[in-house]
Amino acid sequence: QSPLIGGDVISKLSKDCKVVLVRLSEMDNIGVGDTSTSLSDPYTEMKLIPVDEVTGPQLQMSSVIPGTVRPHWLPPELFSFFVSDMKMAKIIISVLHYTPTHPIPLGDAVLKLNELNLTSAPINKSFKLIQPTTGKAQGTVEVSISVITLDEFESFQEHTVYEFERWVGHWGHDPSIHMLTAPGRWCSADGKHFGPEIDSPSVCPAIPTGWVVTEQWHTVGSPQDADGWQYATDFNCLFWYPENTQSSFFVRRRSWHRRVQKTATSFTSSTGSGYIPPTTSTTQNTSLSTSTNNNINTSTTINNGGGTSGGVTKSKRRQTMFPTSS
């Protein structure tokens, strides 16, 4: 995992520099990494070539989706690349099967940016994955791609936080039911800071002066779980499963997202963090609650974005959204 490009580096980039946004959504029929199960624990590495002289290497990783050859990332995971020369630049998508020591390559795709006719409107593309050992095609990767200016990139932010719950006869967030290994209901995107509320200063990214919320906090559901929960045996698990299929799953998590935008004049949002606690659960037979995981940062989360909504088709997936104040 590589750190995000800092503001000090961005300030050195030419104003002609473009920002390419790639959202990873799914793959189909990828190679098998575990022959004992005929499945894989896939994740991706994306990198920009040639290496930009100002930013240096831009290598980013997705989260791991366990036990499948047809992984889905919901919501799609965002990767941002700073590109000085759109004619020469390529993005390499490498798919690997996770192992603790030596990941197993499953396939690569090459995105030649000058051939994609990119605009600020995201386009959905499917690319064949080529196995590095045989040179044969095996599976596809689905992404949404767009390009924006550096000014546009610096005018938008996408914020992400995680919510956690534990099962104790019911799903709950009452601190009395949490163990000492569960330091809080809400967690920052990098997995390092926890708090009792989504707008806790240590958890929720601050809204800069002169910025407004353009998309309130919301979750994105999946085909397996309409409210977007992922399940695991404990908070330190590396793998989180999209469906509650095992009796040993005692914890769950989901991500919340919002978008903020810079305005021409200074503005203080009347909705604050964009969140008002609900009085009832968003899931049947549950009470809204959580705990936390010290190992959620298995993916590189990009908090800056820009342009449009980035390819998440809201009409196709149920979203849970907190009510906003008037």
XYZ file of C-alpha atoms in Angstrom:
326
model
C 0.000 0.000 0.000
C 1.269 3.439 -0.885
C 0.347 6.630 0.992
C -1.968 9.177 -0.545
C -0.406 11.966 -2.562
C -0.036 14.843 -0.114
C -0.929 18.469 -0.667
C 2.759 19.415 -0.781
C 3.231 17.146 -3.809
C 0.003 18.271 -5.492
C 1.135 21.892 -5.223
C 4.192 21.028 -7.341
C 2.160 19.484 -10.164
C 1.522 21.397 -13.362
C -1.983 22.796 -13.703
C -2.133 20.831 -16.964
C -1.887 17.609 -14.952
C -4.976 15.401 -15.149
C -6.436 13.138 -12.484
C -7.695 9.775 -13.709
C -10.307 8.187 -11.446
C -10.696 4.408 -11.638
C -13.455 2.677 -9.696
C -13.104 -1.075 -9.314
C -16.482 -2.825 -9.211
C -16.181 -6.517 -10.093
C -14.403 -9.365 -11.858
C -15.665 -12.507 -13.525
C -14.203 -15.977 -14.032
C -10.743 -15.123 -12.745
C -8.063 -17.758 -12.177
C -8.014 -20.150 -9.233
C -5.505 -19.386 -6.486
C -6.396 -22.177 -4.055
C -6.610 -25.542 -5.811
C -8.043 -27.212 -2.701
C -11.213 -25.106 -2.958
C -11.111 -24.122 -6.663
C -11.542 -20.532 -5.452
C -9.394 -17.462 -4.875
C -8.963 -14.662 -2.334
C -8.475 -11.938 -4.954
C -7.311 -8.354 -4.661
C -5.828 -5.902 -7.128
C -2.759 -3.748 -7.396
C -2.993 -0.743 -9.720
C -0.016 1.315 -10.816
C 0.674 4.103 -13.272
C 3.478 3.816 -15.829
C 5.724 5.519 -16.651
C 6.449 6.816 -13.148
C 5.729 10.539 -12.790
C 8.821 12.552 -11.876
C 6.920 14.684 -9.351
C 4.660 12.159 -7.625
C 6.962 9.165 -7.820
C 5.479 5.635 -7.963
C 1.678 5.530 -7.750
C 0.899 1.997 -6.565
C -2.431 1.314 -4.860
C -4.163 -1.805 -3.567
C -7.769 -2.898 -3.213
C -9.264 -4.843 -0.351
C -9.324 -8.658 -0.438
C -12.575 -10.438 -1.364
C -12.325 -13.970 0.054
C -13.434 -17.262 -1.445
C -14.609 -16.389 -4.955
C -13.683 -16.231 -8.634
C -16.347 -13.558 -9.207
C -15.526 -10.830 -6.671
C -17.619 -7.675 -6.256
C -16.533 -4.481 -4.537
C -19.584 -2.638 -3.187
C -19.351 0.256 -3.168
C -16.735 0.319 -5.928
C -13.260 1.151 -4.642
C -11.711 4.371 -5.924
C -8.162 4.781 -7.227
C -6.824 8.228 -8.205
C -3.837 8.718 -10.499
C -2.050 11.995 -11.293
C -1.121 11.951 -14.975
C 1.155 14.506 -16.638
C 1.137 12.886 -20.093
C -2.152 11.273 -21.110
C -0.683 10.110 -24.440
C 1.985 7.927 -22.852
C 0.374 6.895 -19.571
C -0.890 3.392 -18.857
C -2.554 1.926 -15.796
C -1.654 -1.672 -15.019
C -4.281 -3.688 -13.123
C -2.764 -6.800 -11.543
C -5.050 -9.375 -9.910
C -3.517 -11.561 -7.215
C -4.591 -14.334 -4.867
C -3.763 -13.359 -1.299
C -1.370 -15.454 0.764
C 0.506 -14.255 3.866
C 3.905 -14.747 2.219
C 3.863 -14.868 -1.583
C 0.735 -13.643 -3.437
C -0.123 -15.669 -6.531
C -0.550 -13.678 -9.782
C -3.889 -14.402 -11.493
C -3.930 -11.946 -14.379
C -3.087 -8.480 -15.659
C -4.914 -5.861 -17.699
C -3.370 -2.804 -19.362
C -5.375 0.420 -19.674
C -3.889 2.640 -22.390
C -5.362 5.997 -21.449
C -4.939 7.624 -24.865
C -7.193 4.949 -26.413
C -10.115 5.355 -23.997
C -11.404 8.830 -24.996
C -11.889 9.752 -21.376
C -14.016 12.662 -20.137
C -15.324 13.799 -16.757
C -18.332 11.512 -17.276
C -17.436 8.003 -16.037
C -17.499 5.226 -18.626
C -17.819 1.555 -17.746
C -15.219 -0.718 -19.296
C -14.479 -4.450 -19.229
C -10.877 -5.600 -19.722
C -9.571 -9.108 -20.305
C -7.109 -10.432 -17.755
C -4.011 -12.108 -19.204
C -2.335 -14.778 -17.099
C 1.335 -13.815 -16.673
C 2.618 -17.409 -16.829
C 0.698 -18.672 -19.880
C -0.144 -15.472 -21.751
C -3.726 -16.694 -22.115
C -6.874 -14.735 -21.279
C -8.566 -15.784 -18.048
C -11.417 -13.661 -16.728
C -12.353 -10.000 -16.924
C -12.217 -6.928 -14.690
C -14.948 -4.260 -14.676
C -14.054 -0.660 -13.910
C -15.499 2.828 -14.296
C -13.039 5.444 -15.561
C -13.106 9.229 -15.840
C -10.642 12.098 -16.001
C -10.836 15.514 -14.337
C -8.593 18.532 -13.970
C -6.394 19.143 -10.967
C -8.623 22.081 -9.944
C -11.702 19.842 -10.062
C -9.912 17.200 -8.020
C -9.068 19.734 -5.330
C -12.688 20.947 -5.242
C -14.197 17.625 -4.108
C -13.634 15.174 -1.298
C -15.135 11.779 -0.632
C -15.215 10.819 3.040
C -15.475 7.254 4.331
C -15.965 5.875 7.839
C -16.679 2.354 9.094
C -19.431 1.186 11.428
C -19.145 -2.015 13.488
C -21.534 -4.285 15.400
C -21.249 -7.405 17.545
C -23.746 -10.284 17.854
C -24.829 -11.057 21.445
C -28.214 -12.578 20.761
C -28.897 -9.526 18.622
C -26.784 -7.041 16.712
C -26.026 -4.064 18.918
C -23.824 -1.096 19.684
C -24.493 -0.728 23.411
C -21.002 -0.262 24.933
C -21.939 -2.688 27.709
C -22.019 -5.592 25.244
C -18.620 -4.833 23.743
C -15.397 -6.471 24.790
C -12.196 -4.590 25.529
C -10.963 -5.481 22.032
C -13.751 -3.359 20.540
C -12.648 0.251 21.105
C -15.597 2.004 19.445
C -18.646 1.888 17.214
C -17.218 4.110 14.477
C -13.791 3.923 12.856
C -11.868 6.222 10.531
C -11.145 5.032 7.001
C -7.504 4.272 7.807
C -8.494 1.984 10.685
C -6.508 3.932 13.270
C -9.062 6.077 15.119
C -12.300 5.147 16.862
C -15.198 6.940 18.467
C -18.773 6.565 19.744
C -20.354 8.729 17.004
C -19.934 9.104 13.268
C -19.088 12.779 13.764
C -16.485 12.126 16.478
C -13.507 14.401 15.656
C -11.104 11.455 15.544
C -13.334 9.517 13.130
C -15.125 11.940 10.838
C -13.084 14.071 8.420
C -13.750 17.736 9.111
C -15.656 19.804 6.566
C -13.301 22.647 5.596
C -14.521 26.212 5.818
C -16.144 27.154 2.547
C -17.172 23.570 1.736
C -20.674 22.045 1.731
C -22.046 18.513 1.863
C -23.337 17.505 -1.587
C -24.059 13.855 -0.705
C -25.080 13.032 2.860
C -23.730 10.002 4.722
C -25.059 6.823 3.112
C -24.262 3.147 2.722
C -24.439 1.059 -0.427
C -26.107 -2.346 -0.245
C -25.015 -5.483 -2.047
C -26.899 -8.419 -3.597
C -26.024 -10.445 -0.490
C -26.892 -7.784 2.101
C -29.252 -4.908 1.325
C -27.726 -2.710 4.041
C -24.115 -3.266 3.026
C -22.904 -5.283 6.020
C -19.851 -7.556 5.853
C -19.312 -10.351 8.378
C -16.384 -11.935 10.202
C -15.505 -14.002 13.259
C -13.756 -11.163 15.098
C -12.705 -7.571 14.616
C -9.112 -8.448 13.700
C -10.041 -10.667 10.762
C -8.335 -9.948 7.461
C -11.286 -11.298 5.466
C -14.811 -9.894 5.713
C -17.581 -11.829 3.960
C -20.509 -10.218 2.103
C -23.122 -12.576 3.557
C -23.929 -13.922 7.041
C -23.552 -17.609 6.187
C -21.623 -18.991 9.169
C -22.639 -19.444 12.786
C -19.126 -18.314 13.778
C -19.709 -14.791 12.428
C -20.045 -12.658 15.565
C -19.111 -9.218 14.171
C -20.027 -7.170 11.161
C -19.038 -3.889 9.537
C -20.182 -1.556 6.775
C -18.841 1.637 5.241
C -20.554 5.024 5.195
C -19.786 7.624 2.542
C -20.383 11.301 1.885
C -19.175 13.863 -0.633
C -18.279 17.477 0.079
C -17.561 20.271 -2.375
C -15.750 23.575 -2.230
C -17.926 26.652 -2.784
C -16.999 30.062 -4.114
C -17.726 31.742 -0.782
C -17.236 30.684 2.796
C -20.136 28.599 4.068
C -21.003 26.855 7.298
C -23.269 23.850 6.670
C -26.446 23.796 8.722
C -26.325 19.988 8.673
C -22.921 19.821 10.350
C -21.486 16.387 9.630
C -24.490 15.481 7.538
C -25.630 12.887 10.080
C -28.540 12.685 12.492
C -28.743 9.476 14.553
C -31.704 7.300 13.505
C -34.232 6.243 16.103
C -34.760 2.820 14.555
C -32.542 0.241 12.919
C -31.898 0.291 9.190
C -31.939 -3.514 9.156
C -34.832 -5.788 10.109
C -34.614 -7.247 13.622
C -31.467 -5.322 14.528
C -30.579 -2.285 16.563
C -28.123 0.083 14.930
C -24.796 -0.468 16.644
C -21.141 -1.334 16.349
C -17.652 -2.034 17.459
C -14.398 -1.966 15.634
C -11.553 -3.634 13.877
C -7.872 -2.869 14.201
C -7.090 -4.372 10.813
C -9.569 -2.846 8.423
C -6.992 -0.931 6.446
C -6.348 -3.837 4.069
C -7.260 -1.485 1.248
C -5.837 1.842 0.250
C -8.702 4.285 0.670
C -8.656 7.369 -1.539
C -10.596 10.158 0.137
C -10.281 12.744 -2.596
C -12.451 12.582 -5.686
C -14.061 14.847 -8.180
C -16.430 15.382 -11.013
C -19.458 13.147 -11.060
C -20.772 10.454 -8.776
C -18.207 8.048 -10.162
C -20.170 5.164 -11.566
C -22.199 3.974 -8.578
C -25.620 3.315 -10.057
C -27.831 4.120 -7.126
C -31.020 2.833 -8.699
C -29.570 -0.687 -8.802
C -28.520 -0.948 -5.172
C -30.462 -0.142 -2.067
C -28.907 2.650 -0.051
C -29.410 3.401 3.608
C -29.241 7.139 4.256
C -29.499 9.017 7.504
C -32.155 11.766 7.486
C -30.964 15.326 7.048
C -31.991 18.326 9.034
C -34.134 20.972 7.422
